[in-house]
Amino acid sequence: MKSAAKNQDFIQNISYDSVIFGFNGSQLKILILEYHNTEYFALPGGFVKMDESLDDAVKKGVSQRTGLEDIYLEQFYTFGSLERSDPGVMDKILTENNLDMEKYGWMLGRFLSIGYYALINYEEVSLKPDELSDSINWYSIDELPPLMMNHKEMVKKALEVLRNNLDRKIVGMNLLPHKFTMKQLQQVYEAILGEKLRRTTFQRKMLSMEILVRHEKLFQGKAHKAPYLYSFK
Amino acid sequence: MKSAAKNQDFIQNISYDSVIFGFNGSQLKILILEYHNTEYFALPGGFVKMDESLDDAVKKGVSQRTGLEDIYLEQFYTFGSLERSDPGVMDKILTENNLDMEKYGWMLGRFLSIGYYALINYEEVSLKPDELSDSINWYSIDELPPLMMNHKEMVKKALEVLRNNLDRKIVGMNLLPHKFTMKQLQQVYEAILGEKLRRTTFQRKMLSMEILVRHEKLFQGKAHKAPYLYSFK
DNA sequence: CAATTATTGTCTCATTTTGTTACAATAATG
DNA sequence: CATTATTGTAACAAAATGAGACAATAATTG
């Protein structure tokens, strides 16, 4: 869940967790970490320094794990229940990583965690696990491993907010390459909403919003009409 | 902004602020505190105890100021910028209240603040200022006094989220008495959206949603047809 | 007590948006 | 050059919304 922290210039009892969405062409995926020598899977998260804004802290954490800059981030909820903090889990993670309890014991306490989701271009990432983690990998949102703490709830909430934002914010831009076909755009919407959309209605809607620029055709070497490429205005 | 805190069993560097909406029949209003011997106006806020959930902390704070229970609350955003914390302001508030810096100095630090909005029945409140405040009063959302810190931004954000929720959540229920006329309901919507709505379209829409129960007529002693009373299902 | 007044509930028709089907255009393929 | 799969758009149907019109109806007034 968290990048290792060396000292106490972090705000106590506060963390953030990020749901990093990517789209592989057909499925919506998120990034999940697995911790050394444990069976714990978790969202990428971290802490906020005393002299750093919350937004900056999250931006830094997501950048480090993905190798990307200029990341599209939205805060979606702050989780403040008592049950979500489970000292046993963090204890095991610290122990298995041979981390000094003197120095890292504060991680066992109770945390409020601010959830952010990121929308990134699946193709462009170069994934880097943090110090406590074996791996960071893409998982389809409907085939997630068991997640620690309340991270499953967090993913659910992130997805809800993303869906609600779908008609008010331009979401496709961040999940697709610069140029894309109408079909790809539709597939992003379908993956987020979890339902099929009508092709002609979707196309008419998108074109009528006047947010797209039409470019050259994309010849895919298939035995049918080539689709146009589009980008966002 | 905050209820006075006696000791250190609060989570450090975390606060909440509440935008408490009420409807007086024609205007949307919110509750604002004014501090003793200062010109500072602020949203009702507070801190979160180590062994208490965030939701409970907010619920308690809003209950104390309004005398209400079972309050409708929605978390709308967490504010984590560096600029929002202004030690000068808290310093003056503490000084004017003759509060010991040893004991209360922690309030001068940097805070992340979680914003909640409440929807309450304007008629039913019995307002109680907290220990640091002279007064707690209703202000129309477009005639607010100058607010401290980033509280104006908070109000703006709360209103944005409330507007976005208007078509997904049933908002009128919490701002109106149990039984109300269609006109009153429309006025709530108009006050929140800040625009006039078409009477016939609004009525048709509300009735078609099948969330209302129609009751007896309300005879207002006026020279015209009496409207029906409704309540939410 | 009939005419007046303001407001309410509902109907109708126009307009806009969305659902659905149809069909022509077009890049390969064989 | 006919076949195939997919794309772009037109056409029509159905549903939702906009905009008026109008009858019903509680007082009030002369």
Short mmCIF file of C-alpha atoms (C1' of nucleotides) in Angstrom, two decimals:
data_model
loop_
_atom_site.label_atom_id
_atom_site.label_comp_id
_atom_site.label_asym_id
_atom_site.label_seq_id
_atom_site.Cartn_x
_atom_site.Cartn_y
_atom_site.Cartn_z
CA MET A 1 0.00 0.00 0.00
CA LYS A 2 2.56 2.59 0.97
CA SER A 3 5.98 3.65 -0.12
CA ALA A 4 8.46 3.13 2.66
CA ALA A 5 8.95 6.22 4.74
CA LYS A 6 12.23 7.07 6.36
CA ASN A 7 11.25 9.62 8.91
CA GLN A 8 8.54 11.51 10.59
CA ASP A 9 8.10 14.49 8.35
CA PHE A 10 4.90 12.91 7.14
CA ILE A 11 1.51 13.98 8.39
CA GLN A 12 0.51 11.38 10.94
CA ASN A 13 -2.49 9.13 10.45
CA ILE A 14 -3.07 10.27 6.87
CA SER A 15 -2.48 8.29 3.71
CA TYR A 16 -3.67 8.30 0.16
CA ASP A 17 -4.53 5.40 -2.10
CA SER A 18 -4.73 5.49 -5.85
CA VAL A 19 -6.88 3.55 -8.28
CA ILE A 20 -4.91 3.80 -11.49
CA PHE A 21 -7.07 2.99 -14.47
CA GLY A 22 -5.77 1.91 -17.85
CA PHE A 23 -7.47 0.49 -20.91
CA ASN A 24 -5.87 -2.34 -22.87
CA GLY A 25 -8.13 -2.13 -25.90
CA SER A 26 -10.96 -4.16 -24.49
CA GLN A 27 -10.87 -4.17 -20.70
CA LEU A 28 -10.57 -1.60 -17.98
CA LYS A 29 -7.64 -2.43 -15.73
CA ILE A 30 -6.08 -1.11 -12.55
CA LEU A 31 -2.63 -1.36 -11.02
CA ILE A 32 -2.17 -3.58 -7.97
CA LEU A 33 0.92 -4.12 -5.82
CA GLU A 34 1.95 -7.34 -4.13
CA TYR A 35 4.10 -7.20 -1.00
CA HIS A 36 7.29 -9.21 -0.41
CA ASN A 37 6.69 -12.54 1.26
CA THR A 38 3.06 -11.88 1.97
CA GLU A 39 -0.12 -12.64 0.17
CA TYR A 40 -1.22 -9.06 0.42
CA PHE A 41 -2.37 -7.22 -2.65
CA ALA A 42 -2.97 -3.52 -2.37
CA LEU A 43 -3.59 -0.28 -4.18
CA PRO A 44 -0.58 1.96 -4.67
CA GLY A 45 -0.61 4.48 -1.85
CA GLY A 46 1.58 6.66 0.25
CA PHE A 47 1.82 9.47 2.75
CA VAL A 48 1.74 13.23 2.64
CA LYS A 49 4.68 15.32 3.79
CA MET A 50 4.15 18.20 6.13
CA ASP A 51 5.26 20.73 3.54
CA GLU A 52 3.62 19.23 0.47
CA SER A 53 0.10 19.51 -0.84
CA LEU A 54 -2.13 16.48 -0.97
CA ASP A 55 -2.41 16.69 -4.74
CA ASP A 56 1.36 16.84 -5.12
CA ALA A 57 1.88 13.86 -2.88
CA VAL A 58 -0.47 11.75 -4.93
CA LYS A 59 0.96 12.98 -8.21
CA LYS A 60 4.46 12.05 -7.05
CA GLY A 61 3.42 8.59 -5.92
CA VAL A 62 1.60 7.75 -9.12
CA SER A 63 4.43 9.15 -11.24
CA GLN A 64 6.99 7.02 -9.48
CA ARG A 65 5.08 3.81 -10.02
CA THR A 66 4.10 4.47 -13.63
CA GLY A 67 7.00 6.52 -14.99
CA LEU A 68 4.47 9.05 -16.33
CA GLU A 69 4.17 12.78 -15.84
CA ASP A 70 1.14 15.02 -16.32
CA ILE A 71 -1.20 12.46 -14.93
CA TYR A 72 -4.92 12.96 -14.92
CA LEU A 73 -6.05 12.63 -11.30
CA GLU A 74 -9.40 13.02 -9.55
CA GLN A 75 -10.01 12.80 -5.87
CA PHE A 76 -13.00 10.53 -5.32
CA TYR A 77 -13.50 9.95 -1.61
CA THR A 78 -11.92 10.05 1.84
CA PHE A 79 -12.22 6.89 3.89
CA GLY A 80 -12.38 7.49 7.61
CA SER A 81 -13.97 4.48 9.26
CA LEU A 82 -12.29 2.79 12.19
CA GLU A 83 -12.54 -0.72 10.78
CA ARG A 84 -10.49 0.04 7.72
CA SER A 85 -7.25 0.21 9.72
CA ASP A 86 -5.89 -3.24 10.49
CA PRO A 87 -2.59 -3.14 12.39
CA GLY A 88 -2.08 -6.89 11.88
CA VAL A 89 -1.70 -6.50 8.16
CA MET A 90 0.83 -3.68 8.31
CA ASP A 91 2.69 -5.55 11.05
CA LYS A 92 3.19 -8.55 8.80
CA ILE A 93 4.29 -6.40 5.90
CA LEU A 94 6.87 -4.62 8.03
CA THR A 95 8.10 -7.83 9.61
CA GLU A 96 8.52 -9.63 6.30
CA ASN A 97 10.48 -6.69 5.00
CA ASN A 98 12.69 -6.69 8.11
CA LEU A 99 11.77 -3.13 8.90
CA ASP A 100 12.53 -1.62 12.26
CA MET A 101 9.40 -1.18 14.38
CA GLU A 102 10.98 1.79 16.12
CA LYS A 103 11.18 3.58 12.85
CA TYR A 104 8.11 2.30 11.05
CA GLY A 105 5.76 1.45 13.88
CA TRP A 106 3.70 4.57 13.18
CA MET A 107 2.42 2.81 10.09
CA LEU A 108 0.45 0.47 12.33
CA GLY A 109 -1.79 3.23 13.60
CA ARG A 110 -5.14 4.36 12.43
CA PHE A 111 -5.27 6.11 9.06
CA LEU A 112 -7.68 8.26 7.18
CA SER A 113 -7.06 7.66 3.52
CA ILE A 114 -7.89 9.92 0.63
CA GLY A 115 -8.75 8.06 -2.56
CA TYR A 116 -7.71 9.35 -5.98
CA TYR A 117 -8.21 7.75 -9.32
CA ALA A 118 -5.85 8.24 -12.24
CA LEU A 119 -6.56 7.73 -15.93
CA ILE A 120 -3.48 6.82 -17.87
CA ASN A 121 -2.41 5.54 -21.23
CA TYR A 122 -1.85 1.82 -20.81
CA GLU A 123 0.79 1.70 -23.54
CA GLU A 124 3.08 4.34 -22.12
CA VAL A 125 3.69 3.12 -18.59
CA SER A 126 6.93 1.64 -17.30
CA LEU A 127 5.93 0.00 -14.06
CA LYS A 128 8.15 0.15 -10.97
CA PRO A 129 7.23 -1.62 -7.75
CA ASP A 130 8.15 0.30 -4.60
CA GLU A 131 10.58 -0.90 -1.92
CA LEU A 132 8.05 -2.99 -0.06
CA SER A 133 6.59 -4.65 -3.11
CA ASP A 134 7.48 -7.59 -5.28
CA SER A 135 5.42 -6.52 -8.20
CA ILE A 136 3.06 -4.03 -9.65
CA ASN A 137 0.70 -5.38 -12.28
CA TRP A 138 -2.41 -4.70 -14.26
CA TYR A 139 -5.59 -6.49 -13.24
CA SER A 140 -8.96 -6.38 -14.92
CA ILE A 141 -11.47 -4.69 -12.68
CA ASP A 142 -13.61 -7.79 -12.60
CA GLU A 143 -10.76 -10.17 -11.90
CA LEU A 144 -9.03 -8.54 -8.96
CA PRO A 145 -7.01 -10.53 -6.44
CA PRO A 146 -8.19 -10.32 -2.81
CA LEU A 147 -7.20 -6.87 -1.63
CA MET A 148 -6.11 -5.86 1.85
CA MET A 149 -7.96 -3.52 4.19
CA ASN A 150 -10.88 -1.78 2.51
CA HIS A 151 -9.20 -1.51 -0.87
CA LYS A 152 -11.92 -3.40 -2.63
CA GLU A 153 -14.45 -0.89 -1.39
CA MET A 154 -12.16 1.86 -2.63
CA VAL A 155 -12.06 0.41 -6.12
CA LYS A 156 -15.83 0.13 -6.14
CA LYS A 157 -16.25 3.74 -5.09
CA ALA A 158 -13.66 4.95 -7.62
CA LEU A 159 -15.53 3.20 -10.37
CA GLU A 160 -18.85 4.67 -9.24
CA VAL A 161 -17.46 8.19 -9.30
CA LEU A 162 -15.76 7.58 -12.64
CA ARG A 163 -19.08 6.44 -14.08
CA ASN A 164 -20.87 9.47 -12.73
CA ASN A 165 -18.24 11.73 -14.20
CA LEU A 166 -18.47 10.08 -17.59
CA ASP A 167 -21.02 12.50 -18.99
CA ARG A 168 -19.50 15.60 -17.42
CA LYS A 169 -15.79 15.05 -17.94
CA ILE A 170 -13.90 13.94 -20.97
CA VAL A 171 -12.58 10.62 -19.87
CA GLY A 172 -11.56 8.97 -23.11
CA MET A 173 -8.75 11.41 -23.70
CA ASN A 174 -6.63 10.05 -20.89
CA LEU A 175 -7.18 6.36 -21.47
CA LEU A 176 -6.58 6.28 -25.23
CA PRO A 177 -3.67 7.13 -27.49
CA HIS A 178 -3.77 10.58 -29.04
CA LYS A 179 -5.52 9.31 -32.15
CA PHE A 180 -8.18 6.65 -31.92
CA THR A 181 -11.14 5.25 -33.81
CA MET A 182 -14.75 5.71 -32.84
CA LYS A 183 -14.89 2.03 -32.01
CA GLN A 184 -12.04 2.33 -29.53
CA LEU A 185 -13.74 5.27 -27.88
CA GLN A 186 -16.93 3.30 -27.61
CA GLN A 187 -15.07 0.37 -26.08
CA VAL A 188 -13.67 2.64 -23.38
CA TYR A 189 -17.16 3.80 -22.50
CA GLU A 190 -18.44 0.25 -22.51
CA ALA A 191 -15.62 -0.94 -20.27
CA ILE A 192 -16.27 1.82 -17.76
CA LEU A 193 -20.03 1.44 -17.75
CA GLY A 194 -19.92 -2.33 -17.89
CA GLU A 195 -22.57 -2.46 -20.60
CA LYS A 196 -22.83 -2.47 -24.36
CA LEU A 197 -23.79 0.73 -26.13
CA ARG A 198 -25.59 1.17 -29.44
CA ARG A 199 -23.06 1.95 -32.14
CA THR A 200 -25.02 4.47 -34.18
CA THR A 201 -26.38 6.34 -31.19
CA PHE A 202 -22.96 6.54 -29.59
CA GLN A 203 -21.35 7.83 -32.77
CA ARG A 204 -24.03 10.45 -33.32
CA LYS A 205 -23.75 11.58 -29.71
CA MET A 206 -20.00 11.94 -29.77
CA LEU A 207 -19.97 13.80 -33.06
CA SER A 208 -22.73 16.15 -31.94
CA MET A 209 -20.77 17.17 -28.84
CA GLU A 210 -18.16 18.79 -31.07
CA ILE A 211 -15.24 17.70 -28.95
CA LEU A 212 -13.59 15.56 -31.63
CA VAL A 213 -11.40 16.36 -34.60
CA ARG A 214 -11.50 13.95 -37.50
CA HIS A 215 -8.20 12.93 -39.06
CA GLU A 216 -7.09 10.52 -41.78
CA LYS A 217 -8.44 7.00 -42.10
CA LEU A 218 -6.83 4.08 -40.39
CA PHE A 219 -6.18 1.21 -42.81
CA GLN A 220 -6.04 -1.91 -40.71
CA GLY A 221 -5.51 -4.34 -43.59
CA LYS A 222 -8.95 -5.79 -43.04
CA ALA A 223 -11.54 -6.59 -45.65
CA HIS A 224 -13.83 -3.68 -44.90
CA LYS A 225 -14.19 0.06 -44.87
CA ALA A 226 -11.45 1.83 -42.92
CA PRO A 227 -12.54 3.91 -39.93
CA TYR A 228 -11.52 7.52 -39.40
CA LEU A 229 -9.10 8.44 -36.68
CA TYR A 230 -10.14 11.11 -34.19
CA SER A 231 -8.50 13.13 -31.47
CA PHE A 232 -9.94 15.41 -28.82
CA LYS A 233 -10.08 19.11 -29.62
CA MET B 1 -14.12 27.01 12.52
CA LYS B 2 -13.41 24.44 15.18
CA SER B 3 -14.84 23.39 18.49
CA ALA B 4 -12.34 23.95 21.24
CA ALA B 5 -10.32 20.87 21.98
CA LYS B 6 -9.10 20.01 25.42
CA ASN B 7 -6.43 17.47 24.75
CA GLN B 8 -4.45 15.61 22.26
CA ASP B 9 -6.58 12.59 21.56
CA PHE B 10 -7.46 14.16 18.26
CA ILE B 11 -5.86 13.10 15.01
CA GLN B 12 -3.23 15.70 14.27
CA ASN B 13 -3.43 17.93 11.21
CA ILE B 14 -6.92 16.78 10.28
CA SER B 15 -10.12 18.72 10.53
CA TYR B 16 -13.54 18.68 8.97
CA ASP B 17 -15.71 21.57 7.85
CA SER B 18 -19.41 21.45 7.26
CA VAL B 19 -21.62 23.35 4.86
CA ILE B 20 -25.03 23.10 6.47
CA PHE B 21 -27.77 23.90 4.00
CA GLY B 22 -31.28 24.96 4.92
CA PHE B 23 -34.16 26.37 2.92
CA ASN B 24 -36.29 29.18 4.30
CA GLY B 25 -39.05 28.94 1.73
CA SER B 26 -37.37 30.99 -0.95
CA GLN B 27 -33.60 31.00 -0.47
CA LEU B 28 -30.91 28.44 0.12
CA LYS B 29 -28.99 29.31 3.27
CA ILE B 30 -26.00 28.00 5.17
CA LEU B 31 -24.84 28.27 8.77
CA ILE B 32 -21.86 30.52 9.53
CA LEU B 33 -20.05 31.10 12.82
CA GLU B 34 -18.48 34.33 14.01
CA TYR B 35 -15.61 34.21 16.48
CA HIS B 36 -15.35 36.23 19.69
CA ASN B 37 -13.64 39.59 19.25
CA THR B 38 -12.55 38.90 15.70
CA GLU B 39 -14.00 39.65 12.34
CA TYR B 40 -13.62 36.06 11.31
CA PHE B 41 -16.56 34.20 9.87
CA ALA B 42 -16.21 30.49 9.32
CA LEU B 43 -17.92 27.24 8.54
CA PRO B 44 -18.71 25.00 11.49
CA GLY B 45 -15.89 22.51 11.78
CA GLY B 46 -14.01 20.33 14.18
CA PHE B 47 -11.53 17.57 14.70
CA VAL B 48 -11.61 13.80 14.64
CA LYS B 49 -10.77 11.73 17.69
CA MET B 50 -8.35 8.87 17.43
CA ASP B 51 -11.04 6.32 18.26
CA GLU B 52 -13.92 7.80 16.31
CA SER B 53 -14.85 7.48 12.68
CA LEU B 54 -14.75 10.51 10.42
CA ASP B 55 -18.49 10.27 9.75
CA ASP B 56 -19.27 10.13 13.46
CA ALA B 57 -17.09 13.14 14.22
CA VAL B 58 -18.91 15.22 11.63
CA LYS B 59 -22.30 13.97 12.72
CA LYS B 60 -21.54 14.93 16.31
CA GLY B 61 -20.32 18.40 15.38
CA VAL B 62 -23.31 19.19 13.22
CA SER B 63 -25.72 17.80 15.81
CA GLN B 64 -24.25 19.96 18.55
CA ARG B 65 -24.62 23.15 16.56
CA THR B 66 -28.09 22.47 15.21
CA GLY B 67 -29.73 20.42 17.94
CA LEU B 68 -30.79 17.87 15.32
CA GLU B 69 -30.24 14.14 15.09
CA ASP B 70 -30.39 11.87 12.04
CA ILE B 71 -28.76 14.45 9.85
CA TYR B 72 -28.36 13.93 6.13
CA LEU B 73 -24.64 14.28 5.41
CA GLU B 74 -22.57 13.89 2.25
CA GLN B 75 -18.84 14.11 2.04
CA PHE B 76 -17.99 16.37 -0.89
CA TYR B 77 -14.24 16.98 -1.00
CA THR B 78 -10.98 16.91 0.94
CA PHE B 79 -8.93 20.07 0.84
CA GLY B 80 -5.23 19.49 1.06
CA SER B 81 -3.42 22.50 -0.35
CA LEU B 82 -0.69 24.23 1.62
CA GLU B 83 -2.08 27.74 1.19
CA ARG B 84 -5.34 26.97 2.93
CA SER B 85 -3.67 26.80 6.36
CA ASP B 86 -3.08 30.27 7.76
CA PRO B 87 -1.52 30.20 11.25
CA GLY B 88 -2.11 33.95 11.67
CA VAL B 89 -5.84 33.53 11.66
CA MET B 90 -5.95 30.73 14.21
CA ASP B 91 -3.43 32.63 16.31
CA LYS B 92 -5.75 35.62 16.58
CA ILE B 93 -8.74 33.46 17.38
CA LEU B 94 -6.87 31.70 20.17
CA THR B 95 -5.44 34.95 21.55
CA GLU B 96 -8.80 36.71 21.61
CA ASN B 97 -10.26 33.76 23.45
CA ASN B 98 -7.39 33.80 25.96
CA LEU B 99 -6.49 30.26 25.16
CA ASP B 100 -3.20 28.76 26.27
CA MET B 101 -0.76 28.34 23.39
CA GLU B 102 0.82 25.35 25.13
CA LYS B 103 -2.44 23.55 25.01
CA TYR B 104 -3.92 24.80 21.79
CA GLY B 105 -0.87 25.65 19.72
CA TRP B 106 -1.36 22.51 17.63
CA MET B 107 -4.31 24.25 16.03
CA LEU B 108 -1.89 26.60 14.29
CA GLY B 109 -0.38 23.84 12.21
CA ARG B 110 -1.19 22.69 8.77
CA PHE B 111 -4.51 20.92 8.30
CA LEU B 112 -6.14 18.76 5.71
CA SER B 113 -9.83 19.33 5.95
CA ILE B 114 -12.61 17.06 4.83
CA GLY B 115 -15.70 18.88 3.62
CA TYR B 116 -19.20 17.58 4.30
CA TYR B 117 -22.50 19.14 3.44
CA ALA B 118 -25.64 18.66 5.48
CA LEU B 119 -29.24 19.14 4.38
CA ILE B 120 -31.51 20.06 7.24
CA ASN B 121 -34.97 21.32 7.93
CA TYR B 122 -34.62 25.04 8.52
CA GLU B 123 -37.62 25.16 10.84
CA GLU B 124 -36.43 22.54 13.29
CA VAL B 125 -32.99 23.76 14.27
CA SER B 126 -32.08 25.29 17.62
CA LEU B 127 -28.75 26.95 16.97
CA LYS B 128 -25.92 26.83 19.49
CA PRO B 129 -22.61 28.62 18.91
CA ASP B 130 -19.57 26.72 20.17
CA GLU B 131 -17.16 27.96 22.87
CA LEU B 132 -15.05 30.04 20.51
CA SER B 133 -17.96 31.66 18.72
CA ASP B 134 -20.22 34.59 19.39
CA SER B 135 -22.90 33.50 17.03
CA ILE B 136 -24.09 30.98 14.54
CA ASN B 137 -26.46 32.30 11.92
CA TRP B 138 -28.09 31.61 8.61
CA TYR B 139 -26.75 33.39 5.56
CA SER B 140 -28.06 33.26 2.03
CA ILE B 141 -25.58 31.56 -0.21
CA ASP B 142 -25.30 34.64 -2.37
CA GLU B 143 -24.90 37.05 0.54
CA LEU B 144 -22.15 35.44 2.56
CA PRO B 145 -19.87 37.45 4.83
CA PRO B 146 -16.13 37.26 4.05
CA LEU B 147 -15.05 33.82 5.17
CA MET B 148 -11.69 32.83 6.63
CA MET B 149 -9.15 30.50 5.05
CA ASN B 150 -10.50 28.74 1.99
CA HIS B 151 -14.04 28.44 3.30
CA LYS B 152 -15.52 30.34 0.40
CA GLU B 153 -14.01 27.80 -1.98
CA MET B 154 -15.46 25.06 0.19
CA VAL B 155 -18.95 26.48 -0.08
CA LYS B 156 -18.58 26.76 -3.84
CA LYS B 157 -17.47 23.15 -4.13
CA ALA B 158 -20.24 21.92 -1.82
CA LEU B 159 -22.80 23.66 -3.98
CA GLU B 160 -21.32 22.18 -7.14
CA VAL B 161 -21.50 18.68 -5.75
CA LEU B 162 -25.01 19.26 -4.42
CA ARG B 163 -26.10 20.38 -7.88
CA ASN B 164 -24.54 17.36 -9.50
CA ASN B 165 -26.28 15.10 -7.03
CA LEU B 166 -29.64 16.73 -7.62
CA ASP B 167 -30.73 14.30 -10.31
CA ARG B 168 -29.32 11.21 -8.61
CA LYS B 169 -30.25 11.75 -4.99
CA ILE B 170 -33.47 12.89 -3.43
CA VAL B 171 -32.53 16.21 -2.01
CA GLY B 172 -35.86 17.86 -1.35
CA MET B 173 -36.74 15.41 1.40
CA ASN B 174 -34.18 16.79 3.81
CA LEU B 175 -34.71 20.48 3.18
CA LEU B 176 -38.51 20.56 3.38
CA PRO B 177 -41.08 19.69 6.04
CA HIS B 178 -42.60 16.24 5.79
CA LYS B 179 -45.52 17.49 3.70
CA PHE B 180 -45.01 20.16 1.09
CA THR B 181 -46.57 21.53 -2.06
CA MET B 182 -45.24 21.06 -5.56
CA LYS B 183 -44.42 24.75 -5.63
CA GLN B 184 -42.23 24.46 -2.54
CA LEU B 185 -40.41 21.52 -4.03
CA GLN B 186 -39.81 23.48 -7.19
CA GLN B 187 -38.49 26.41 -5.18
CA VAL B 188 -35.94 24.16 -3.50
CA TYR B 189 -34.71 23.00 -6.87
CA GLU B 190 -34.59 26.54 -8.17
CA ALA B 191 -32.66 27.76 -5.14
CA ILE B 192 -30.09 25.00 -5.51
CA LEU B 193 -29.70 25.37 -9.24
CA GLY B 194 -29.87 29.14 -9.17
CA GLU B 195 -32.28 29.24 -12.08
CA LYS B 196 -36.00 29.25 -12.75
CA LEU B 197 -37.65 26.04 -13.89
CA ARG B 198 -40.75 25.58 -16.01
CA ARG B 199 -43.68 24.81 -13.77
CA THR B 200 -45.49 22.30 -15.94
CA THR B 201 -42.37 20.43 -16.97
CA PHE B 202 -41.15 20.23 -13.39
CA GLN B 203 -44.48 18.93 -12.13
CA ARG B 204 -44.72 16.33 -14.85
CA LYS B 205 -41.17 15.19 -14.18
CA MET B 206 -41.61 14.85 -10.44
CA LEU B 207 -44.88 12.98 -10.75
CA SER B 208 -43.46 10.61 -13.37
CA MET B 209 -40.60 9.61 -11.08
CA GLU B 210 -43.09 8.00 -8.71
CA ILE B 211 -41.29 9.10 -5.58
CA LEU B 212 -44.13 11.24 -4.24
CA VAL B 213 -47.32 10.44 -2.37
CA ARG B 214 -50.20 12.84 -2.79
CA HIS B 215 -52.12 13.86 0.34
CA GLU B 216 -54.94 16.27 1.14
CA LYS B 217 -55.13 19.78 -0.24
CA LEU B 218 -53.60 22.73 1.54
CA PHE B 219 -56.07 25.60 1.91
CA GLN B 220 -53.99 28.71 2.27
CA GLY B 221 -56.91 31.17 2.47
CA LYS B 222 -55.95 32.59 -0.88
CA ALA B 223 -58.29 33.39 -3.75
CA HIS B 224 -57.31 30.47 -5.95
CA LYS B 225 -57.25 26.71 -6.27
CA ALA B 226 -55.62 24.96 -3.33
CA PRO B 227 -52.53 22.86 -4.09
CA TYR B 228 -52.12 19.26 -3.01
CA LEU B 229 -49.64 18.35 -0.32
CA TYR B 230 -47.06 15.68 -1.08
CA SER B 231 -44.52 13.68 0.83
CA PHE B 232 -41.72 11.40 -0.32
CA LYS B 233 -42.48 7.70 -0.53
"C1'" DC C 1 -74.36 35.13 -4.89
"C1'" DA C 2 -72.31 36.03 -9.46
"C1'" DA C 3 -68.21 38.05 -11.25
"C1'" DT C 4 -63.30 38.46 -10.41
"C1'" DT C 5 -58.65 36.90 -9.29
"C1'" DA C 6 -54.62 34.05 -8.84
"C1'" DT C 7 -52.94 29.62 -8.87
"C1'" DT C 8 -53.06 24.75 -9.77
"C1'" DG C 9 -53.47 20.39 -12.37
"C1'" DT C 10 -53.57 18.52 -16.72
"C1'" DC C 11 -53.94 18.30 -21.69
"C1'" DT C 12 -52.20 19.20 -26.31
"C1'" DC C 13 -49.11 20.02 -29.77
"C1'" DA C 14 -44.34 21.37 -31.21
"C1'" DT C 15 -39.61 20.47 -30.77
"C1'" DT C 16 -35.71 17.90 -29.50
"C1'" DT C 17 -33.44 13.85 -28.31
"C1'" DT C 18 -32.79 9.01 -28.47
"C1'" DG C 19 -33.74 4.18 -30.20
"C1'" DT C 20 -33.76 1.24 -34.18
"C1'" DT C 21 -33.28 -0.19 -38.70
"C1'" DA C 22 -31.64 0.23 -43.14
"C1'" DC C 23 -28.37 0.95 -46.55
"C1'" DA C 24 -24.68 2.66 -49.31
"C1'" DA C 25 -19.57 3.11 -49.20
"C1'" DT C 26 -15.38 0.81 -49.00
"C1'" DA C 27 -10.92 -1.94 -48.02
"C1'" DA C 28 -9.19 -6.16 -48.33
"C1'" DT C 29 -9.65 -11.25 -50.08
"C1'" DG C 30 -9.70 -14.94 -53.24
"C1'" DC D 1 -14.91 -8.71 -59.72
"C1'" DA D 2 -18.04 -10.85 -56.50
"C1'" DT D 3 -17.64 -11.54 -51.45
"C1'" DT D 4 -17.00 -10.08 -46.70
"C1'" DA D 5 -17.03 -7.29 -42.61
"C1'" DT D 6 -17.25 -2.89 -40.92
"C1'" DT D 7 -18.10 1.97 -41.10
"C1'" DG D 8 -20.66 6.36 -41.76
"C1'" DT D 9 -24.93 8.28 -42.20
"C1'" DA D 10 -29.73 8.64 -43.44
"C1'" DA D 11 -34.45 7.70 -42.27
"C1'" DC D 12 -38.15 6.81 -39.43
"C1'" DA D 13 -40.17 5.58 -34.77
"C1'" DA D 14 -40.51 6.35 -30.03
"C1'" DA D 15 -39.67 8.91 -25.97
"C1'" DA D 16 -38.62 13.04 -23.50
"C1'" DT D 17 -38.96 17.88 -23.05
"C1'" DG D 18 -40.53 22.69 -24.19
"C1'" DA D 19 -44.28 25.86 -24.48
"C1'" DG D 20 -49.02 27.20 -24.35
"C1'" DA D 21 -53.68 26.70 -23.44
"C1'" DC D 22 -57.37 25.88 -20.52
"C1'" DA D 23 -60.56 24.24 -17.17
"C1'" DA D 24 -61.02 23.75 -12.09
"C1'" DT D 25 -61.22 26.05 -7.94
"C1'" DA D 26 -60.67 28.80 -3.38
"C1'" DA D 27 -61.11 33.02 -1.73
"C1'" DT D 28 -62.62 38.02 -2.42
"C1'" DT D 29 -65.59 41.72 -3.95
"C1'" DG D 30 -69.44 44.26 -5.21
#
